[in-house]
Steps between C-alpha positions, in 0.01 A plus 500: 500500500622849416505758780360848452842673492638246250196532273516881522865496393409297193220743412760779501755303293486669162672221304245236602217406265204735553253217544726347764514835680119518487477155658738613774274799567219249540713315759543827691125563504437144617716578804366846577148594390325742738185504282514129419689371197261607225423850626867566585603381154244722333610795713862456391404476132309826525744681729804405287307567177609161370434452126372187334829473309771502766773608253313830464588589860717243680563747782135459604607172662755685710246765599259228611750300706645817657156606622425154634841475670459837668163395643634163612791668679251693715312181585811294582641780715175513697496123541866495611432764762201303624703177522768675705239647729334162550829339593551765766143457627536121520826538690314721745230233543230645272391206286172637365496729199341834577170558323641806322776279355292211365511646149870416485405133486299549181619401156595810301201425273274605786647848503265618226350204315314611186274229351453685171840509325412824325373688805766587753667809656668717240785654699844344470539183706752649747257781579214254555705259712632784716146628561374152580781438750422832672129415510551154647755629751230727640320195639162617373235255385510488119242225455228747400695787342775514240847553652600701193216746442278455807189413294260249650511155345192409300436129458854423618658742255628857487330640192757780477825303532387149406639356824333205670557463876635181653680382188393262224141378528398148585270300274253548345669756276293810438363574156715813472814289535380256234428788264839653569674175411380525140727800440804337656618340174503841333689650793758221509561506126481879487273456200271784606755756393430807295567863440814673381679440828457124475397484866251264662150549366296757688186297567478141614348276231180442697453870575573600142245245377244652737556850360474373144173329595356826633542435875622755753829484688562683829786577735498665840728801536614728781265768629530872568407469869450224759155343520460488123544228238575565136477293183601537138293303252544428132169465320505379138257681272230266372385495139166416345636155423583457869146595599346249263732222612444575869128443444584147387738437787811525279802728506700660223880499535670782314847657497355824367308639795506846649494554875399740775728526803347638819646582841241525782532541877247393765431532870633175645215466752236528227671283241294184563169681563228640275639848575838427343461787253459752784824693516641314199736705286588462135873574515571476128374334186630459148458292187739280304443429133674161501718267707818696430336822616366319808850393607621859443223638724587257777866595476404868520294422813793306647307171496622158390261290291600196706328654803155467343267214587152386402251740656330219694829431683521853637305713746402745226130580559409561136 
């Protein structure tokens, strides 16, 4: 078995075959994956802007392994300090782990497990790991709220960060996980690549199919003040053909749709009531003539397409 440091050295070895270096990056992720293997892998592809054709940007492998190594160094340093402290406590006769320290016994996958490989925190891994360590050190109970953003978990999931508390789920596997698995082949092969930059495709295959079939996508975003919740939704414009097909229970899938992008903010206490529109604010709204324009709007709004989910999986009241 190859250790993390040995695999990382091979990733950085420029005269090795690129495919071999990619496989060594996989070995690194197998040994340190704060979001779980699939979500961590997807994060690195996006963060390093890794192209489908590795010869187009071989340095993307180095960027990916450097980010992962930096995050792992924070985790191993924390674990080393904990081990030293436990040795001292045992020598002093304290055999029981303090409640505030039980998180040190977790697998690193429990730090911020993300069941959907395309929905995870977007900051660099070292930033996320440092914030998670600080949150868990506080000794607060994070079983109901996200240790990264403080949002309350909904159905065992942070809808803002994609984090699931308590690590990987037990069986039966939720439908959302099964749906997410369908896009894994495209992620692994980097076949969903497009645009002049050659980076990872903006929308997950399942989400892109939903937009092309006329279904809304939504993401929760930060708010202007506490006590509010805000959402940005992408609504495909329906055509007469759509209307006629909907009447028959069918859908029309088209690459040539236009879209309306809307940012609304609500009173958190009224969100799940009939008065949800009381105090609601339309922050901004715009249109996009096609998919290329849609991606440009999201970039202008500082949003990543990968953040968006099916509307039914969010708390959006519309």
